[in-house]
CSV table of C-alpha atoms and ligand atoms in Angstrom, one decimal:
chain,number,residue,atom,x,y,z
A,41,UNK,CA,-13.0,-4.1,-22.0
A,42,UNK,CA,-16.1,-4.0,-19.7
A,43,UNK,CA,-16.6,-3.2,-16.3
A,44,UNK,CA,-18.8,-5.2,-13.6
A,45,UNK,CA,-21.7,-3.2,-12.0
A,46,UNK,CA,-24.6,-3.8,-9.9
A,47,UNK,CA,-26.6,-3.3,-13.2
A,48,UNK,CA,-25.0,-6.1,-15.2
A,49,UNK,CA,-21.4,-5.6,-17.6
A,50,UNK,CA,-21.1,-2.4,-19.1
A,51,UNK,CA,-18.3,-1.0,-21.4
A,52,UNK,CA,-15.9,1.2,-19.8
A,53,UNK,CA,-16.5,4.8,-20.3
A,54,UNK,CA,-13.3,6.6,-22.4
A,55,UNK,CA,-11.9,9.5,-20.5
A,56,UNK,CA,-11.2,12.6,-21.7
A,57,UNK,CA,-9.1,15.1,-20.2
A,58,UNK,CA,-10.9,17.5,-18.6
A,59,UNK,CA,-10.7,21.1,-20.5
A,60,UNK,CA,-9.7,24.1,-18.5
A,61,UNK,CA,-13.3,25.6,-18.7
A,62,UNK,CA,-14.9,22.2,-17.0
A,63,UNK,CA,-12.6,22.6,-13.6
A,64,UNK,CA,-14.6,25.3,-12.1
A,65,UNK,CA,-17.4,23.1,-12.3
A,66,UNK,CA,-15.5,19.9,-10.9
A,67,UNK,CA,-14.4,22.2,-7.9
A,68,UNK,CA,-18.2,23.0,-7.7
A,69,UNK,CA,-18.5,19.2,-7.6
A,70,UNK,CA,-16.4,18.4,-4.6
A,71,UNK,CA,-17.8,21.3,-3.0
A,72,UNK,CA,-21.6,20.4,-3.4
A,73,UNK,CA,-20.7,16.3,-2.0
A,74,UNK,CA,-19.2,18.0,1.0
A,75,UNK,CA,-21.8,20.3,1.5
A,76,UNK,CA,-24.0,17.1,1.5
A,77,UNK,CA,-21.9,14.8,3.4
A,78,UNK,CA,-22.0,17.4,6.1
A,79,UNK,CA,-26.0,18.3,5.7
A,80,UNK,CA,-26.3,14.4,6.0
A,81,UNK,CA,-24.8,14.3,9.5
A,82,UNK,CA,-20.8,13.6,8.6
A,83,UNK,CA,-18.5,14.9,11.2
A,84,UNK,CA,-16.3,15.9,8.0
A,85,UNK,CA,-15.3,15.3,5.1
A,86,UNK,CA,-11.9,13.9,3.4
A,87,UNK,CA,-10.5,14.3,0.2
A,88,UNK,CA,-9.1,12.2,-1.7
A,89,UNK,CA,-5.8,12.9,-3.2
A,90,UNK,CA,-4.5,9.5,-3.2
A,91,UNK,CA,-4.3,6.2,-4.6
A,92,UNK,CA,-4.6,7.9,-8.4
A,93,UNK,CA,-8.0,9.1,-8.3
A,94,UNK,CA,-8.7,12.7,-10.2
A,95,UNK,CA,-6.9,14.1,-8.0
A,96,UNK,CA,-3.9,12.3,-7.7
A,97,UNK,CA,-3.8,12.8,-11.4
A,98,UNK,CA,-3.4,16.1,-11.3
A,99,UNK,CA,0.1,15.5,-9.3
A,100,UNK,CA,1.4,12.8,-10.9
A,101,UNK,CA,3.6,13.5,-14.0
A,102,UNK,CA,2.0,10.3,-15.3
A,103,UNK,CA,-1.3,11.3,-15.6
A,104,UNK,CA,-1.3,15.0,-15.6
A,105,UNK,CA,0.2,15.8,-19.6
A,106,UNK,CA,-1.9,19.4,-19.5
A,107,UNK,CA,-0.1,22.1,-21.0
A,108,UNK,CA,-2.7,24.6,-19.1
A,109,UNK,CA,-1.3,26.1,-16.1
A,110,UNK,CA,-2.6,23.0,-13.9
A,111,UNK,CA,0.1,21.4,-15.3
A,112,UNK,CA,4.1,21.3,-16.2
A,113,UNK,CA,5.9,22.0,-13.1
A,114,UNK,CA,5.2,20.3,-10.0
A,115,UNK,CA,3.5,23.9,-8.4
A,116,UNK,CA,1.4,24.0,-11.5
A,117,UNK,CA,0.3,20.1,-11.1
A,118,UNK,CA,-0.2,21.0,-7.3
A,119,UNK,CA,-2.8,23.8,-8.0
A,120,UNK,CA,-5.7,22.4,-8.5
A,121,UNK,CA,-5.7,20.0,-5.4
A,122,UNK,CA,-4.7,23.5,-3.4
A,123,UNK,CA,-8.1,25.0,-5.1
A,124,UNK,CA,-10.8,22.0,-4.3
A,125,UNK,CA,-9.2,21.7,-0.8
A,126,UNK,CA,-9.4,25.4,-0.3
A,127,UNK,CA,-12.7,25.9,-2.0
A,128,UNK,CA,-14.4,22.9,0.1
A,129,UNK,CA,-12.6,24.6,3.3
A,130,UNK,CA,-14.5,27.6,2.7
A,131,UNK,CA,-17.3,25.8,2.3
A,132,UNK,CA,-17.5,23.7,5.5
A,133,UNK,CA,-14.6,24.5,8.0
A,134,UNK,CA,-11.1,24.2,7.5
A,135,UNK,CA,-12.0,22.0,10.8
A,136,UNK,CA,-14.4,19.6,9.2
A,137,UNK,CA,-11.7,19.3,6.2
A,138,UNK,CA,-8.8,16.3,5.6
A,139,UNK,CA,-6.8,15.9,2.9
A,140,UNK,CA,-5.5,12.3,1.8
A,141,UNK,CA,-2.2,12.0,0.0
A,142,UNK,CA,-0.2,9.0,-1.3
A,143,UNK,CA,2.8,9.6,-2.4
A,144,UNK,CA,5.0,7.3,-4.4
A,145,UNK,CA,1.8,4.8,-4.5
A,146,UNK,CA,2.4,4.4,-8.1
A,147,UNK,CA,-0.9,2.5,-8.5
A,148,UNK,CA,-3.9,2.9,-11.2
A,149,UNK,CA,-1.2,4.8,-13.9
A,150,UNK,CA,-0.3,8.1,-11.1
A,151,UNK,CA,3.4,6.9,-11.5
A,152,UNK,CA,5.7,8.9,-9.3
A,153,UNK,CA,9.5,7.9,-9.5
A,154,UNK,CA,11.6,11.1,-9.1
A,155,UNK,CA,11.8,11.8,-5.5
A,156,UNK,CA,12.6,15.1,-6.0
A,157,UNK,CA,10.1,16.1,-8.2
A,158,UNK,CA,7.6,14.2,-5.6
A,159,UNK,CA,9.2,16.7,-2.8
A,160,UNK,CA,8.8,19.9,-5.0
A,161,UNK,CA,5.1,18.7,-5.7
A,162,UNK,CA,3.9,18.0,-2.2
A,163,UNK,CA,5.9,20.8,-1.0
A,164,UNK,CA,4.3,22.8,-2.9
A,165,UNK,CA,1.0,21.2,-2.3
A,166,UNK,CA,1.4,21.1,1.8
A,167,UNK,CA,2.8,24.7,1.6
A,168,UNK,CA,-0.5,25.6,0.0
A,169,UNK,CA,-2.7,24.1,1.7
A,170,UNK,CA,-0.8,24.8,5.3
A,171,UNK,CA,-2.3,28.0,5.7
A,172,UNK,CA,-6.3,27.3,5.7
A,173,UNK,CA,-5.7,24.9,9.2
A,174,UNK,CA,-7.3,21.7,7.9
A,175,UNK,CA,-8.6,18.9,10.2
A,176,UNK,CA,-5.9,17.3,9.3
A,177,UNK,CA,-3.2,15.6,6.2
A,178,UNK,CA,-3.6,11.6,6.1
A,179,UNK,CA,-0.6,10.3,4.1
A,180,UNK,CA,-0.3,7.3,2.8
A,181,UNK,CA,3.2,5.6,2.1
A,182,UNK,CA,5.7,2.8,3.0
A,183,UNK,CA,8.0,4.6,4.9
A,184,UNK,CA,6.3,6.6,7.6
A,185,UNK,CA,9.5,7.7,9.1
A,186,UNK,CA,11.5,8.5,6.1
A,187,UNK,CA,12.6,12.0,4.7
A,188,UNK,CA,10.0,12.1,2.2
A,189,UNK,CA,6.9,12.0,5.1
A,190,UNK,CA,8.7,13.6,7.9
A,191,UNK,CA,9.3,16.6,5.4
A,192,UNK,CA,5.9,17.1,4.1
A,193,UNK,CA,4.5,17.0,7.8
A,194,UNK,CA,6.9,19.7,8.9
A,195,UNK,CA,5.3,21.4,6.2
A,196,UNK,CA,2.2,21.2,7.1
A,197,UNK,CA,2.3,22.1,10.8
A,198,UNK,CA,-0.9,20.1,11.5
A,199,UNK,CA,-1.8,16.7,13.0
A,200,UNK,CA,-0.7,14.5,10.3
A,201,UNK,CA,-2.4,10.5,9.7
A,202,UNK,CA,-0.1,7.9,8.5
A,203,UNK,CA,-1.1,4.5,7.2
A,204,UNK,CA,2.2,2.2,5.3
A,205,UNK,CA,-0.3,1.1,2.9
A,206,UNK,CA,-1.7,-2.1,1.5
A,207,UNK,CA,1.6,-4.6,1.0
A,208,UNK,CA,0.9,-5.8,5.2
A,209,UNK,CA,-2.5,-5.3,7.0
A,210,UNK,CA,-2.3,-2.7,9.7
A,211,UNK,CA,-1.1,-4.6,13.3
A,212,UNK,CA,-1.4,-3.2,16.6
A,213,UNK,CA,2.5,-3.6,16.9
A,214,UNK,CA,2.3,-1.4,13.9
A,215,UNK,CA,0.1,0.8,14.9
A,216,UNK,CA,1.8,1.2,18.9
A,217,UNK,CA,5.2,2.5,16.9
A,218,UNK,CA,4.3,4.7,14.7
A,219,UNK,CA,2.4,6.7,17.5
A,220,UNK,CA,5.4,5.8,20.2
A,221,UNK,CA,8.0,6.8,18.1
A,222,UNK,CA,5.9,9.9,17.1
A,223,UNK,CA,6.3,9.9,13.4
A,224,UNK,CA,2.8,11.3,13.3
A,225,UNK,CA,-0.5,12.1,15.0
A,226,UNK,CA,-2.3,8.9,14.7
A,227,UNK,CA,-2.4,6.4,12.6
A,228,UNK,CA,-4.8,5.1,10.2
A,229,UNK,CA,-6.4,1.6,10.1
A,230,UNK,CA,-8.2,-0.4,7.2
A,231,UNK,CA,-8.7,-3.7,6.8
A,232,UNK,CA,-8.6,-4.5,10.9
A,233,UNK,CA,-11.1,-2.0,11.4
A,234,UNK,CA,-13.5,-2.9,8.6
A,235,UNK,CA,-13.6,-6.8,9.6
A,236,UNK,CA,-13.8,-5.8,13.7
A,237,UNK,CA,-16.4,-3.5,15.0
A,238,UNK,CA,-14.9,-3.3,18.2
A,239,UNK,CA,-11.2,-3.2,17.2
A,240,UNK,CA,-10.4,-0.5,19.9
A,241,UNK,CA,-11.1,-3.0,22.3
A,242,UNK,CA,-9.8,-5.8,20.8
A,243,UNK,CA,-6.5,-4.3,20.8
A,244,UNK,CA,-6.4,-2.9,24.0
A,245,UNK,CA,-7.3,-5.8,25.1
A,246,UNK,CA,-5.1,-8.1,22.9
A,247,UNK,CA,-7.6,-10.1,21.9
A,248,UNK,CA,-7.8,-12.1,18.5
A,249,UNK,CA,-9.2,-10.6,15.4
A,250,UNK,CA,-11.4,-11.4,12.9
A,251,UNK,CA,-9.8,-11.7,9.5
A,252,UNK,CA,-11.1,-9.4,6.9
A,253,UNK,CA,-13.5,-11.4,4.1
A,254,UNK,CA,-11.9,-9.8,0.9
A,255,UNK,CA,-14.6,-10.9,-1.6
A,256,UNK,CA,-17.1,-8.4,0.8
A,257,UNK,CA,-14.8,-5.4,0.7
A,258,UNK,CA,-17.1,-3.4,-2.6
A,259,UNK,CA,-20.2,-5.1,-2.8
A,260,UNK,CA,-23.5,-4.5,-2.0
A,261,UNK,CA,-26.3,-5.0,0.8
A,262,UNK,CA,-25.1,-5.1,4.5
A,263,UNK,CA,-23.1,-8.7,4.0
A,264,UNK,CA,-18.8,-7.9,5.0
A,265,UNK,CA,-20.4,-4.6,6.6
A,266,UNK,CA,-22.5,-4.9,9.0
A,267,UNK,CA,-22.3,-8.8,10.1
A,268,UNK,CA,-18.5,-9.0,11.8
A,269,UNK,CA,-18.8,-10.1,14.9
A,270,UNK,CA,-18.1,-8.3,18.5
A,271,UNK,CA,-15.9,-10.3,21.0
A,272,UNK,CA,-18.2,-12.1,22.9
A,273,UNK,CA,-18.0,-11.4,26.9
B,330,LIG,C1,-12.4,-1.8,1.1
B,330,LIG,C2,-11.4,-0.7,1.1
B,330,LIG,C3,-11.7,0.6,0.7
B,330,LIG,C4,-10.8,1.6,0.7
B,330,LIG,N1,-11.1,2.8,0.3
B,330,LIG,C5,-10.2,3.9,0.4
B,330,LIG,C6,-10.6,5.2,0.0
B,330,LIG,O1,-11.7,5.4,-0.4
B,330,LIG,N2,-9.7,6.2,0.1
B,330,LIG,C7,-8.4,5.9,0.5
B,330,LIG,O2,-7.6,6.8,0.6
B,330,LIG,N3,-8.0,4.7,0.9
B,330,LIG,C8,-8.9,3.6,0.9
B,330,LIG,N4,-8.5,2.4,1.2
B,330,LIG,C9,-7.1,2.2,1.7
B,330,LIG,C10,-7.0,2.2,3.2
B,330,LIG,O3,-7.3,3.6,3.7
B,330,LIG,C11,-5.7,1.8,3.7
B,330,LIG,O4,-4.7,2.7,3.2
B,330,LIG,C12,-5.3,0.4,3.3
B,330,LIG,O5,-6.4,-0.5,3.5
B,330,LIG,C13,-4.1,-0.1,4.1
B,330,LIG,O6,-4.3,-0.1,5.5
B,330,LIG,P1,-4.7,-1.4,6.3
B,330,LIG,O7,-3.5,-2.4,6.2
B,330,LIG,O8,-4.9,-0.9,7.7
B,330,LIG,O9,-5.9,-2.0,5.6
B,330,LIG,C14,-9.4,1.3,1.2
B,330,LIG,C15,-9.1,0.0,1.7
B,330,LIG,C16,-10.1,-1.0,1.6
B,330,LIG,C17,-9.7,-2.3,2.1
């Protein structure tokens, strides 16, 4: 297959799995972006465990077939998120540090269908990552209220994001429960807030919204980023 980039069609790279020598330096990766993000001005910097990027992989039995220690059983496939998020906590604050998990996604091959081998690996994930105070643990998944969520933030004993995900776009109704009923800290909004620069208004308000343009969401120049429109008056 190829892949479409701003520098015309290019064949997909293979992967290979990474060797247990190369992880130090990937660590030394994530550490050096947020060092940057944070020398660049960033408030702080999140993670991103979720959605089955690298380190998603890592947790998901799907992806993660290592017979190192980083993986097998679901503390082992939790260790090396617990070592970037750790290592980029010492690096910039545990304050200036989020982690973003997504559970049960099962998008882009991390496949996670066993709940309780899901529970045992973000148990053991939360329960390692607990300690260092991090700004906070956004988690993505369908069922903010559910077992799965409710026992992963009692874990963490932090303020904890939610978001349900892609399947609806965020509403304020939405929104207004999850924080009423107190299932987490805040919650976290996507589409509404890329397609309305002044969404905190507009909701507060109850005003209508502009409706994300989809075809604008990854490309490039300031077109679908800059250009929504504020409510006028
Ligand atoms: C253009 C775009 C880019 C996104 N990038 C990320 C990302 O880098 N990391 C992440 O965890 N989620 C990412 N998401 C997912 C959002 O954080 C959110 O979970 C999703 O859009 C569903 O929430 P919504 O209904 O409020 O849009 C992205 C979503 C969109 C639309």
């Amino acid at each position: 297959g190829e892949s479409r980039t701003y520098t015309g069609k290019h064949a997909y790279p293979v992967p290979h799995a990474l060797a247990t020598e190369e992880l130090p330096r990937i660590i030394e990766e994530f550490v050096t972006a947020s060092r940057n993000a944070i020398a660049a001005g960033f408030d702080g910097v999140e993670l991103h465990g979720a959605n089955g990027y690298l380190l998603h992989e890592f947790l998901a039995p799907s992806a993660n077939t290592r017979t190192d220690n980083y993986g097998g059983s679901p503390e082992n496939r939790a260790s090396f998120v617990i070592e970037v998020v750790t290592a980029v906590a010492n690096a910039i604050g545990a304050g200036k540090t989020g982690l973003r998990i997504s559970p049960e996604h099962n998008v882009q091959g991390a496949v996670e269908n066993d709940r309780a081998d899901v529970l045992a690996t973000y148990t053991a994930l939360v329960q390692g990552i607990a300690p260092l105070g991090l700004a906070n643990l956004s988690i993505l998944h369908h069922d903010p209220a559910g077992e799965l969520v409710q026992s992963l933030r009692k874990a963490f004993d932090g303020p904890v994001l939610l978001n349900t995900g892609f399947a609806e776009i965020t509403t304020y109704e939405e929104a207004a429960r999850v924080a009423a009923e107190g299932w987490g800290d805040a919650v976290v909004v996507g589409r509404p807030a890329i397609a309305n620069p002044d969404l905190v208004r507009r909701w507060k308000e109850q005003l209508p919204l502009n409706k994300p343009d989809f075809a604008t969401f990854y490309t490039e120049g300031p077109k679908g980023y800059i250009d929504y429109p504020f409510w006028e008056n």
